[in-house]
XYZ file of C-alpha atoms in Angstrom:
785
model
C -79.253 -77.459 80.411
C -82.416 -78.369 77.890
C -82.511 -82.063 76.425
C -80.944 -84.310 79.282
C -77.640 -83.051 78.339
C -76.742 -81.685 81.956
C -76.241 -84.530 83.729
C -75.505 -85.268 87.073
C -72.125 -86.765 88.193
C -72.685 -90.062 90.025
C -68.265 -90.251 91.019
C -66.589 -88.126 94.301
C -64.440 -85.503 92.747
C -61.025 -85.823 92.270
C -59.721 -82.953 94.292
C -60.139 -82.642 98.041
C -61.741 -79.646 97.086
C -65.993 -79.119 97.300
C -66.871 -77.170 93.947
C -70.282 -78.149 92.489
C -68.735 -77.408 88.712
C -65.725 -79.977 89.221
C -67.127 -82.381 91.314
C -71.413 -82.132 90.837
C -71.824 -82.156 86.894
C -70.674 -83.014 83.809
C -71.409 -82.379 80.135
C -71.884 -85.463 78.090
C -70.418 -87.247 80.254
C -67.040 -85.350 80.089
C -65.569 -82.892 82.835
C -65.123 -79.670 81.212
C -61.244 -79.229 82.237
C -60.654 -82.567 80.304
C -62.746 -81.772 77.300
C -59.457 -81.562 74.681
C -57.958 -85.051 75.980
C -61.521 -86.322 75.311
C -61.553 -85.040 72.208
C -58.492 -86.482 70.963
C -59.975 -90.218 72.176
C -63.087 -89.689 69.975
C -60.894 -88.950 66.873
C -58.263 -91.489 67.861
C -61.764 -93.985 68.097
C -62.701 -92.345 64.363
C -59.686 -93.392 63.587
C -59.908 -96.770 64.583
C -63.178 -97.558 63.859
C -62.679 -96.802 60.320
C -59.086 -98.654 60.113
C -60.595 -102.062 61.401
C -63.663 -101.888 58.549
C -60.684 -101.176 55.607
C -59.684 -104.091 56.880
C -63.169 -106.465 56.932
C -64.215 -105.022 54.127
C -62.607 -107.406 51.787
C -65.147 -110.306 53.975
C -67.953 -107.841 52.919
C -68.739 -106.792 56.439
C -70.884 -103.559 57.688
C -69.892 -100.313 59.393
C -71.459 -102.318 62.235
C -69.065 -104.672 62.893
C -65.765 -103.162 63.291
C -66.923 -100.320 65.448
C -68.781 -102.790 67.691
C -65.737 -104.342 67.820
C -63.494 -101.389 68.667
C -65.734 -99.132 70.878
C -66.926 -101.985 72.924
C -64.484 -101.205 75.616
C -63.935 -97.587 75.661
C -65.662 -94.711 76.990
C -68.114 -91.773 76.688
C -71.052 -90.892 77.163
C -73.770 -89.933 75.112
C -78.073 -89.180 75.745
C -80.586 -90.359 73.524
C -80.355 -91.643 69.451
C -83.342 -89.763 67.637
C -83.702 -91.813 63.965
C -85.368 -89.914 61.093
C -87.020 -92.079 59.339
C -87.118 -89.765 56.287
C -86.725 -93.062 53.436
C -89.819 -94.458 54.220
C -93.004 -93.581 52.159
C -96.020 -93.322 54.258
C -98.449 -94.764 51.239
C -97.077 -98.176 52.215
C -99.609 -97.738 54.592
C -102.714 -97.179 52.666
C -101.023 -99.931 50.203
C -99.361 -102.164 51.759
C -97.473 -104.730 49.179
C -99.774 -108.377 49.877
C -96.567 -110.530 50.075
C -93.947 -108.820 51.677
C -96.619 -108.045 54.517
C -97.279 -111.887 54.021
C -93.493 -112.288 55.035
C -92.888 -109.394 57.979
C -95.964 -110.658 59.899
C -95.454 -114.575 59.517
C -92.118 -113.556 60.860
C -92.737 -111.264 64.052
C -95.689 -113.615 65.243
C -93.868 -116.247 64.673
C -90.512 -114.667 67.236
C -93.065 -113.160 69.442
C -95.001 -116.087 70.527
C -91.242 -118.158 70.763
C -89.704 -115.399 72.619
C -93.019 -114.406 74.891
C -92.949 -118.673 76.164
C -88.659 -119.045 76.636
C -87.479 -115.637 77.523
C -89.267 -116.029 80.706
C -86.951 -119.137 81.680
C -83.643 -117.113 81.336
C -84.486 -114.691 84.070
C -83.286 -111.454 82.429
C -85.348 -109.159 84.484
C -83.663 -109.468 87.970
C -87.336 -108.402 90.187
C -90.330 -110.404 89.182
C -92.637 -107.594 89.267
C -91.926 -105.860 85.909
C -90.513 -109.337 84.205
C -93.416 -110.162 82.336
C -93.933 -106.459 81.088
C -89.820 -106.266 79.827
C -90.447 -109.945 78.082
C -93.662 -108.138 76.481
C -91.490 -105.688 75.260
C -88.117 -107.818 74.986
C -90.259 -109.866 72.820
C -91.604 -107.347 70.214
C -87.881 -106.143 70.514
C -86.340 -109.613 68.939
C -89.066 -110.054 66.868
C -88.226 -106.968 64.889
C -85.592 -105.666 62.446
C -83.109 -102.864 61.699
C -84.358 -102.513 58.127
C -82.113 -99.531 57.723
C -78.374 -101.813 58.300
C -81.029 -103.821 56.002
C -80.828 -101.618 53.504
C -77.080 -100.648 52.971
C -76.025 -104.535 54.040
C -78.313 -105.661 50.667
C -77.053 -102.791 49.124
C -73.538 -103.388 49.689
C -73.149 -106.960 48.435
C -74.685 -106.180 45.260
C -78.176 -107.791 45.115
C -80.693 -104.969 46.058
C -81.564 -104.865 42.498
C -82.681 -108.392 42.536
C -86.249 -110.134 43.265
C -84.936 -111.172 46.148
C -83.058 -108.567 47.562
C -86.233 -106.088 46.838
C -88.555 -108.063 48.850
C -86.119 -108.389 51.889
C -85.322 -104.600 52.058
C -89.105 -103.940 51.326
C -90.012 -106.861 54.030
C -87.793 -105.761 56.587
C -88.848 -101.605 56.240
C -93.069 -103.457 57.310
C -91.416 -105.290 60.352
C -89.213 -102.339 61.301
C -92.536 -99.889 61.057
C -94.552 -102.598 62.846
C -92.134 -103.086 65.814
C -91.902 -99.659 65.774
C -95.116 -98.232 66.515
C -95.614 -101.244 68.832
C -92.323 -100.053 71.272
C -93.409 -96.168 71.256
C -96.818 -97.217 72.045
C -96.292 -99.063 74.483
C -94.587 -95.846 76.166
C -97.798 -94.935 76.366
C -99.535 -96.916 78.523
C -96.146 -98.503 80.846
C -93.496 -96.675 81.759
C -89.998 -97.817 81.366
C -87.754 -95.885 83.498
C -89.829 -96.551 86.982
C -90.030 -100.832 86.337
C -92.620 -100.578 83.846
C -96.167 -99.360 86.234
C -98.976 -98.517 84.516
C -99.304 -95.016 83.588
C -102.643 -93.121 84.787
C -105.554 -92.306 82.091
C -105.206 -89.205 82.608
C -101.056 -89.173 81.374
C -102.430 -91.495 78.816
C -105.173 -89.134 77.898
C -102.759 -86.416 77.498
C -99.909 -88.710 75.636
C -102.584 -89.667 72.673
C -103.891 -86.546 71.919
C -100.826 -85.169 71.852
C -99.899 -87.739 69.429
C -102.412 -87.279 67.486
C -102.180 -83.675 67.035
C -98.335 -84.161 66.141
C -99.411 -86.643 63.650
C -101.790 -83.801 62.023
C -99.765 -81.083 62.312
C -97.034 -83.759 60.532
C -99.374 -84.705 57.902
C -100.259 -81.360 56.845
C -97.592 -78.738 57.250
C -94.582 -80.944 56.443
C -96.095 -80.954 52.408
C -96.813 -77.174 52.023
C -93.343 -76.081 54.131
C -90.970 -78.318 52.020
C -92.818 -77.899 48.762
C -92.637 -74.331 48.889
C -89.310 -74.367 49.946
C -88.257 -77.060 47.597
C -90.271 -74.834 44.668
C -88.582 -71.894 45.952
C -85.110 -73.452 45.533
C -85.411 -74.908 42.422
C -82.848 -77.235 41.631
C -79.181 -76.067 40.025
C -79.354 -72.905 42.358
C -78.134 -71.712 45.270
C -80.683 -72.516 47.981
C -81.618 -69.728 50.043
C -79.727 -69.360 53.785
C -83.592 -68.138 55.099
C -84.971 -71.407 53.406
C -82.865 -73.989 55.136
C -83.166 -72.653 58.270
C -86.638 -72.650 58.248
C -87.078 -76.508 57.387
C -84.271 -77.595 59.656
C -86.109 -75.190 62.623
C -89.256 -77.347 61.665
C -87.821 -80.820 61.495
C -86.422 -79.745 64.639
C -89.779 -78.723 66.083
C -91.083 -81.692 64.520
C -89.175 -84.151 66.468
C -88.610 -82.622 69.413
C -91.981 -80.987 70.357
C -93.574 -83.741 72.273
C -90.691 -85.308 74.219
C -89.520 -81.299 74.905
C -93.152 -80.804 75.910
C -95.144 -83.898 77.545
C -92.020 -86.217 78.413
C -93.323 -88.604 75.226
C -90.552 -90.830 73.693
C -88.409 -88.333 70.574
C -88.571 -91.608 68.896
C -91.826 -91.260 67.500
C -91.745 -88.111 66.771
C -88.560 -87.998 64.821
C -90.373 -91.171 62.856
C -93.552 -88.470 62.090
C -91.242 -86.059 60.871
C -89.648 -87.860 58.367
C -92.544 -90.169 57.460
C -94.398 -87.067 56.458
C -91.991 -85.262 54.659
C -92.013 -85.106 51.230
C -89.574 -88.076 49.484
C -88.805 -85.657 46.599
C -87.472 -82.039 46.490
C -83.537 -80.745 46.938
C -84.584 -80.880 51.130
C -85.854 -84.581 51.219
C -82.559 -85.759 49.338
C -80.048 -82.986 51.392
C -81.114 -84.321 54.811
C -80.860 -88.072 53.875
C -77.621 -87.433 52.417
C -76.448 -84.908 55.460
C -77.908 -87.263 57.826
C -76.819 -90.556 56.797
C -73.209 -88.786 56.626
C -73.663 -88.154 59.966
C -74.369 -90.870 61.546
C -72.049 -92.576 59.540
C -69.252 -91.347 60.097
C -69.468 -89.629 63.739
C -73.105 -90.670 65.667
C -72.457 -94.434 65.619
C -69.308 -95.028 66.633
C -69.811 -92.701 69.458
C -73.207 -94.154 69.963
C -70.562 -97.331 70.692
C -68.137 -95.785 72.404
C -70.790 -94.978 75.074
C -71.854 -98.461 75.079
C -68.451 -99.319 75.951
C -69.111 -97.457 79.523
C -71.700 -99.175 80.137
C -71.583 -102.949 78.273
C -68.645 -103.496 80.710
C -66.609 -106.410 79.703
C -66.091 -107.294 83.302
C -69.442 -107.208 84.624
C -70.128 -109.841 82.123
C -69.432 -112.578 84.489
C -67.614 -115.031 81.504
C -67.767 -117.444 84.493
C -71.111 -118.568 85.338
C -73.017 -120.047 82.539
C -76.039 -117.900 82.875
C -74.567 -115.226 80.644
C -73.587 -117.343 78.002
C -76.840 -119.389 78.247
C -79.093 -116.020 77.933
C -77.129 -114.899 75.154
C -76.968 -118.304 73.237
C -81.015 -118.959 74.019
C -81.801 -115.291 72.587
C -79.969 -115.235 69.186
C -81.842 -119.133 69.050
C -84.631 -117.658 69.756
C -84.912 -114.830 67.243
C -83.392 -116.307 64.788
C -84.959 -119.893 64.811
C -89.022 -117.717 65.311
C -87.910 -115.544 62.083
C -86.913 -118.497 60.334
C -89.700 -120.824 61.075
C -92.452 -117.549 60.035
C -90.780 -117.059 56.607
C -90.846 -120.789 55.990
C -94.488 -120.947 56.496
C -94.690 -117.746 54.363
C -92.484 -119.008 51.658
C -94.981 -122.186 51.686
C -98.063 -120.166 51.116
C -95.997 -117.558 48.458
C -94.725 -120.551 47.012
C -90.670 -119.515 47.157
C -87.913 -122.185 47.052
C -87.135 -123.309 51.096
C -84.007 -121.896 50.778
C -85.133 -118.867 49.938
C -87.468 -118.857 52.675
C -84.118 -119.637 55.138
C -82.144 -117.087 53.494
C -85.191 -114.535 53.744
C -85.888 -115.311 57.670
C -81.538 -115.115 58.788
C -81.549 -111.205 56.363
C -84.957 -110.594 58.322
C -83.380 -111.709 61.825
C -80.898 -108.116 61.569
C -80.685 -106.105 64.720
C -79.047 -103.663 64.499
C -78.536 -99.867 66.241
C -81.530 -98.596 68.113
C -81.841 -102.734 69.719
C -78.197 -102.168 71.150
C -80.060 -98.490 72.453
C -82.477 -99.974 73.241
C -80.698 -103.318 75.711
C -78.103 -100.333 77.058
C -80.799 -98.690 77.825
C -82.346 -101.379 79.694
C -79.104 -101.298 82.073
C -79.327 -97.827 83.114
C -82.271 -97.807 83.983
C -81.461 -100.669 85.868
C -84.650 -102.960 84.129
C -81.652 -106.054 83.637
C -78.031 -106.682 84.646
C -75.301 -105.394 82.627
C -74.408 -108.977 81.826
C -77.634 -109.419 80.289
C -77.285 -106.457 78.298
C -74.466 -108.081 76.955
C -75.864 -111.295 76.205
C -78.401 -109.323 74.381
C -75.479 -106.382 73.197
C -73.538 -110.106 71.649
C -76.766 -111.587 70.023
C -76.905 -108.283 67.983
C -74.130 -108.590 66.623
C -74.390 -112.391 66.072
C -77.353 -111.411 63.934
C -75.299 -109.430 61.737
C -71.825 -111.674 61.378
C -73.244 -114.345 59.461
C -75.148 -111.739 56.411
C -72.211 -111.803 54.017
C -72.613 -115.812 54.346
C -75.980 -115.770 53.718
C -76.140 -113.800 50.543
C -72.853 -115.254 48.747
C -74.770 -118.498 49.067
C -77.613 -117.068 46.893
C -75.217 -116.077 44.367
C -74.052 -118.550 44.134
C -77.632 -120.374 43.762
C -78.583 -117.992 41.397
C -75.098 -117.879 39.623
C -75.605 -121.934 38.973
C -79.722 -121.416 38.145
C -79.121 -118.405 35.975
C -78.349 -119.465 31.833
C -76.441 -116.256 32.050
C -72.190 -116.791 31.439
C -69.543 -114.758 30.569
C -69.465 -114.707 27.086
C -66.345 -113.826 25.865
C -62.390 -115.367 23.947
C -60.825 -114.898 27.037
C -62.949 -117.547 29.053
C -63.483 -119.584 26.781
C -62.917 -123.734 26.989
C -60.388 -124.378 24.793
C -61.370 -127.623 24.066
C -64.580 -126.878 22.971
C -66.028 -125.096 19.622
C -65.432 -121.133 19.558
C -68.814 -119.936 17.945
C -68.541 -116.363 16.032
C -71.283 -114.276 15.140
C -69.936 -112.383 11.454
C -72.779 -109.924 10.420
C -72.215 -108.289 6.644
C -74.508 -105.421 5.101
C -74.013 -106.134 1.576
C -71.780 -108.173 -0.077
C -69.005 -105.498 -0.043
C -68.035 -106.645 3.562
C -67.459 -110.448 1.747
C -63.730 -111.165 1.705
C -62.725 -109.183 4.424
C -64.703 -111.281 5.970
C -63.980 -114.504 4.926
C -60.102 -113.348 5.584
C -61.309 -112.383 8.966
C -62.640 -116.125 9.075
C -59.017 -117.205 7.911
C -56.935 -115.632 10.357
C -59.299 -117.043 13.706
C -59.908 -120.246 12.565
C -57.210 -121.414 14.895
C -56.811 -125.404 15.372
C -58.772 -127.798 13.904
C -59.323 -129.484 16.933
C -61.768 -128.340 18.453
C -62.089 -125.637 15.293
C -64.389 -122.317 14.809
C -67.902 -121.784 13.686
C -69.113 -118.916 12.149
C -72.492 -117.569 11.360
C -71.582 -115.090 8.706
C -75.335 -113.212 8.692
C -76.984 -110.835 6.042
C -78.313 -107.920 8.122
C -81.025 -106.891 5.792
C -82.928 -103.305 6.323
C -86.618 -104.475 6.417
C -89.062 -101.887 4.345
C -92.402 -101.820 2.941
C -91.042 -103.078 -0.473
C -89.016 -106.435 1.338
C -92.261 -106.491 4.141
C -94.514 -107.209 1.548
C -92.238 -110.346 0.001
C -91.929 -111.746 3.465
C -93.074 -115.671 3.962
C -93.261 -117.007 7.150
C -92.595 -120.543 7.665
C -94.779 -123.282 9.668
C -91.544 -123.291 12.362
C -91.687 -119.402 12.507
C -88.573 -118.832 10.723
C -88.675 -115.708 7.909
C -87.646 -115.931 4.493
C -86.823 -113.025 2.362
C -88.295 -113.363 -0.991
C -87.111 -110.061 -2.714
C -84.782 -110.331 -5.824
C -82.507 -108.219 -4.788
C -81.882 -109.405 -1.757
C -82.381 -113.055 -3.015
C -79.357 -112.231 -4.837
C -77.386 -111.107 -2.718
C -77.664 -113.397 -0.192
C -76.969 -116.274 -2.427
C -73.746 -114.164 -3.290
C -72.562 -114.788 -0.618
C -74.026 -118.048 0.183
C -71.670 -119.052 -3.103
C -68.255 -117.509 -1.156
C -68.477 -118.022 2.284
C -69.144 -121.889 0.951
C -66.335 -122.232 -1.634
C -64.354 -120.933 1.104
C -65.525 -123.083 3.544
C -64.488 -126.354 0.704
C -61.351 -124.848 0.622
C -60.665 -124.855 4.589
C -61.694 -128.631 4.202
C -58.924 -129.640 1.792
C -56.881 -127.262 3.851
C -56.779 -128.916 7.364
C -60.704 -128.124 8.428
C -62.261 -127.067 11.380
C -64.150 -124.209 9.174
C -67.746 -124.969 9.790
C -69.653 -121.720 8.326
C -73.427 -121.409 8.858
C -75.482 -118.619 6.934
C -78.238 -116.661 9.059
C -79.770 -113.664 8.071
C -81.560 -111.061 10.497
C -84.312 -108.723 8.631
C -85.374 -105.325 11.235
C -85.599 -102.337 11.072
C -82.752 -99.413 11.630
C -83.667 -98.985 15.021
C -84.061 -102.417 15.722
C -81.491 -104.499 14.397
C -79.303 -104.782 17.813
C -81.800 -106.287 18.617
C -82.441 -109.172 16.537
C -78.787 -109.121 16.575
C -77.759 -109.686 20.218
C -81.473 -112.177 20.784
C -79.288 -114.730 17.673
C -75.688 -113.663 19.805
C -77.550 -115.372 22.653
C -79.565 -118.066 21.225
C -76.022 -119.887 19.115
C -74.483 -119.015 22.496
C -71.768 -116.967 20.901
C -68.538 -115.434 22.065
C -67.749 -113.004 19.615
C -70.022 -110.665 17.026
C -68.193 -108.575 14.604
C -69.738 -105.976 13.131
C -69.110 -104.429 10.028
C -67.544 -100.471 10.179
C -70.570 -98.212 9.261
C -68.236 -96.417 6.286
C -67.246 -98.258 3.403
C -63.579 -97.761 1.027
C -64.519 -95.884 -1.900
C -62.914 -96.441 -5.493
C -60.704 -99.316 -3.768
C -58.071 -96.589 -2.654
C -58.002 -97.223 0.693
C -59.906 -93.968 1.705
C -63.240 -94.112 3.597
C -66.297 -92.401 2.442
C -69.236 -91.175 4.821
C -71.001 -94.367 5.461
C -74.229 -95.495 6.789
C -76.023 -93.389 9.921
C -78.137 -96.423 10.115
C -75.206 -98.706 10.895
C -73.794 -96.456 13.019
C -76.608 -96.636 14.890
C -76.392 -100.095 15.077
C -73.246 -100.626 15.841
C -73.311 -98.372 19.129
C -76.650 -100.432 20.443
C -74.917 -103.598 19.508
C -71.819 -102.518 22.086
C -74.075 -101.121 24.220
C -76.199 -104.524 24.499
C -74.676 -107.826 23.405
C -74.657 -110.913 25.571
C -70.567 -111.283 24.542
C -67.681 -109.891 23.588
C -68.353 -107.648 20.591
C -65.801 -106.619 17.065
C -65.647 -103.768 14.489
C -63.788 -104.747 12.120
C -62.617 -101.733 9.818
C -62.280 -102.935 6.531
C -59.301 -100.392 4.826
C -57.250 -103.542 2.614
C -58.037 -106.664 4.718
C -60.458 -107.487 1.588
C -58.074 -107.063 -1.071
C -55.758 -109.963 0.170
C -56.732 -112.228 -2.853
C -55.531 -115.778 -0.950
C -53.941 -115.635 2.834
C -51.815 -118.783 2.164
C -50.759 -120.613 5.274
C -47.806 -121.944 3.294
C -45.967 -117.637 3.528
C -46.534 -114.922 5.033
C -49.082 -112.678 3.884
C -50.468 -110.005 6.495
C -48.751 -108.530 9.072
C -50.732 -108.378 12.549
C -50.445 -105.865 14.870
C -51.422 -105.960 18.301
C -51.818 -103.180 20.710
C -51.946 -103.859 24.706
C -52.110 -100.445 27.131
C -53.939 -102.357 29.415
C -57.827 -103.263 30.856
C -60.651 -105.732 30.214
C -60.714 -105.334 26.225
C -57.068 -105.469 25.689
C -56.710 -108.967 27.612
C -59.694 -109.884 25.028
C -57.672 -108.652 22.204
C -54.286 -111.299 23.667
C -56.892 -113.693 23.808
C -57.963 -113.366 19.820
C -54.217 -112.609 19.164
C -53.556 -116.479 20.380
C -56.015 -117.545 17.718
C -54.273 -115.572 14.536
C -51.002 -116.467 16.112
C -51.282 -119.866 15.259
C -52.171 -118.898 11.592
C -48.633 -119.760 9.434
C -49.541 -116.459 6.820
C -49.804 -113.924 10.099
C -46.437 -112.407 11.515
C -47.878 -111.122 14.845
C -46.696 -108.399 16.584
C -46.932 -107.844 20.278
C -46.925 -103.863 21.259
C -47.397 -102.971 24.774
C -47.415 -99.413 25.675
C -45.515 -98.813 28.882
C -45.386 -95.402 31.310
C -41.556 -94.193 31.167
C -40.649 -95.181 34.501
C -39.160 -90.724 35.462
C -42.571 -89.991 34.585
C -44.364 -87.614 37.532
C -47.323 -90.045 36.768
C -45.178 -93.413 37.497
C -45.554 -95.176 40.768
C -41.708 -93.851 42.555
C -42.653 -97.518 44.390
C -43.615 -100.057 41.371
C -41.365 -100.850 38.982
C -41.294 -99.166 35.341
C -43.743 -99.329 33.619
C -46.554 -98.906 36.324
C -48.732 -96.291 36.442
C -49.343 -94.651 39.743
C -52.083 -96.686 42.211
C -55.300 -94.552 43.335
C -57.924 -97.132 44.105
C -57.687 -100.946 44.810
C -59.663 -101.618 41.413
C -56.174 -100.130 39.795
C -54.410 -102.676 41.412
C -56.272 -106.064 40.311
C -56.600 -104.294 36.738
C -52.683 -104.299 36.923
C -52.866 -107.105 38.701
C -55.097 -109.086 35.605
C -53.113 -107.438 32.902
C -49.586 -108.599 34.443
C -51.174 -112.158 34.499
C -52.456 -112.442 31.148
C -49.917 -110.895 29.522
C -47.752 -113.125 31.324
C -49.817 -116.259 29.996
C -49.465 -114.740 27.163
C -46.183 -114.094 26.767
C -45.122 -117.850 27.945
C -47.739 -119.454 25.283
C -46.230 -117.613 22.572
C -43.649 -114.872 22.490
C -41.426 -117.222 24.129
C -42.094 -120.211 21.829
C -41.435 -117.861 18.556
C -44.959 -117.537 17.158
C -45.410 -113.651 18.222
C -42.708 -110.469 17.947
C -42.915 -108.956 20.625
C -42.323 -104.771 21.211
C -42.158 -102.427 24.007
C -43.646 -98.469 24.013
C -42.057 -96.903 26.727
C -44.698 -93.218 27.204
C -44.801 -90.217 28.946
C -48.500 -89.234 28.020
C -51.381 -89.573 25.335
C -49.338 -87.106 23.133
C -46.293 -90.044 22.789
C -49.221 -92.550 22.494
C -50.237 -90.483 19.202
C -46.831 -89.997 17.554
C -45.712 -93.243 18.592
C -49.173 -94.966 16.795
C -48.299 -92.416 13.643
C -44.834 -93.966 13.152
C -46.264 -97.149 12.553
C -48.070 -96.097 9.711
C -47.998 -98.707 6.286
C -45.746 -101.071 8.835
C -48.758 -103.638 8.785
C -51.878 -104.742 7.251
C -53.785 -105.137 10.151
C -54.215 -103.431 13.960
C -56.013 -105.444 16.581
C -56.827 -103.025 19.163
C -58.862 -103.191 22.089
C -61.842 -100.180 22.846
C -60.891 -99.496 26.460
C -63.936 -97.022 27.169
C -63.924 -98.397 30.444
C -60.150 -97.421 31.265
C -59.101 -94.739 31.833
C -54.932 -94.369 31.253
C -52.782 -92.259 31.330
C -51.628 -93.015 28.097
C -54.766 -92.238 26.383
C -56.774 -89.914 28.901
C -58.136 -86.581 26.685
C -58.098 -88.572 23.330
C -61.587 -88.869 23.285
C -61.822 -85.256 23.490
C -61.101 -85.179 19.676
C -62.118 -88.771 18.732
C -64.498 -88.501 15.415
C -66.109 -92.162 16.499
C -66.282 -92.775 19.830
C -67.286 -96.526 19.589
C -64.102 -97.212 18.338
C -61.911 -95.898 21.211
C -58.954 -93.578 21.373
C -57.285 -96.188 19.825
C -58.910 -97.630 16.964
C -60.435 -94.324 15.892
C -57.027 -92.904 15.403
C -55.808 -95.864 13.529
C -58.927 -95.993 11.682
C -58.791 -91.911 10.826
C -58.299 -91.743 6.696
C -55.398 -89.346 7.269
C -53.959 -92.228 9.243
C -53.548 -95.078 6.381
C -55.241 -96.497 3.574
C -54.015 -99.551 3.656
C -54.544 -100.510 7.162
C -57.444 -102.255 8.918
C -58.504 -102.359 12.273
C -59.936 -104.906 14.557
C -61.460 -103.124 17.641
C -62.582 -105.785 20.363
C -64.483 -104.649 23.157
C -64.771 -107.865 26.653
C -68.303 -108.421 27.277
C -69.336 -106.380 30.479
C -72.836 -107.666 32.367
C -74.242 -104.731 33.379
C -74.397 -106.004 36.987
C -71.092 -106.146 39.298
C -71.585 -110.023 40.368
C -69.524 -112.030 38.030
C -71.327 -114.455 36.019
C -74.347 -113.263 37.159
C -77.088 -110.012 36.079
C -77.421 -108.020 39.399
C -81.341 -108.082 38.110
C -81.024 -111.911 38.995
C -84.479 -113.925 40.227
C -84.156 -116.672 42.418
C -87.094 -116.794 43.913
């Protein structure tokens, strides 16, 4: 059979017969009558690999580690590995990044020199004749980097968008490129299958000629064929079968052209096939997706099973010092060489030394290709099985420490980063709470003052509210701006000045009254002057500079004629609210005033306001509980917390969980439920159990019952406090967003704020601060270098 799939059997036949088909030949190392048994064995191996990967995921270990552990002692044969480099841009050869190139070259050079000097003392090759040439090859292998595995690790560990993550990925690609090219070109000069004998000049010239022809063909034909196929099969339309067959046939022919006809190594052929293929278009995207899926799901586990056949643990000779010494020193040579090189380049490039060391440790990663080379050396009798296994274990050690290195990078970046989790739930109760309260004009004044009153909490440490006027920058107002020497801007327009003075008198009068009533309230005046398109930027910058935990924005619709009904409102302020929700550096609340401002004075001696908190679950609702804890301390407020729970006999409920818990489908959902329970239990112990807050439970089946229950509350409360819930797909709210009038309010807030719900109930909708990245307390685009 072509391609080397028909292999000579190295064992004697099991039966007494001399049938050639049973005794002399195997297909892929499997006797034909036992194919079904071996296929079952393969599926069992895949099951074990995936199972162990699931167990090791909490420790951030890549799939390489469970595959290595599970399949090392299992048996199957596989002939060859052929990596297609579709994800590498060939332009990197024309315009290599300077910093990454310096780091890659210094790391490789230092490792190469160290390995070349020390590996002869390890006696990795039993034959002295080929030891020098193999040590040269081994030095190149140790100086390389497994860039595909490194890229996936960096991505999975959430630092791919950071400066150090991007730098490490680019540097790893360059290092991998150089080492792969050196090994492939070395194959032209020396024949590793015959003890690294020097090839004759005719063979070398023939291989070089084939390589040049193949490079020209791949460089010229690949863009033409693939771009034509992409143009004939635009996105959104089914791909034509003939075009797909043409593309696959072309790629296969390029990959196997030189290896099949001229016995050249197929690794460089596959490398060239992917290198010159256009990176854009359906074909490239499809091949990257399919090849990666095949490699991850099937090929790599089977590869490691084949590794387990050759790397027999009983042949490691663990009772002798030699194998352990080779294992230890090979790992040390690779690690010290990489770290030393990157520290030197880091000094030249101005990096901090801890980051330079981390870069070196990450670039030291070896992967599947290096495993293949180690096993191939043992199969070709270049090294002993014991030495090959020492190299395998050294490769294993270069990967297993990676999550610890990344965790250290994140910890260091988090300590340097000014980004904090600015939210009420994470606010330190021993420090002053800061709130940025924005106003559109005097019409928001009374509701703002009442909001400050119910939010004041305990006098010590108190609350500081930055009352901010949002002034639209028009040509008329721009002509009246006066710039102060300290960079401050004053608006001298008569209408704006009058409006601001009115607001200032009111809030200062409230602050004075609050001081007499126990204190703890500080009010400061701010102004944001910008166009409607840029107003959100001024608000967010103010919030970040003042380090507030909550921004409160007025709803864009205003009460009309004092009857509680809301008019059409100003669409510009609606867009401001949406942008603030998206870009705010802290939590955001939108206050729908429909009666809150009509309360002349919220007394601290008698109940003046009935407030309801709706809790369904999710981070926004947990933020609502954190705010409700402050409201609960106001003696003029009667607070009721209403928790919506899933009915136990609902088909959406989990039969194995307690009543009220929806069916759990993912670990993320389970974690959210755990956080909900912990947060609510803490709130219950602090406030409900002490009699400060009333508590109700509503067991519902679906979003229809949620809607009906909310409708039934009309007229019972003067203020509802709810979470926006935009990132929670709860059974009790699913589908509600289909008819939302104002999506920025969330499904519950939109229902409670609807014009046909109530004319007396105000609503505060809260969204907890959510960092853009997935690293708690750290933006995923952090900079540490």
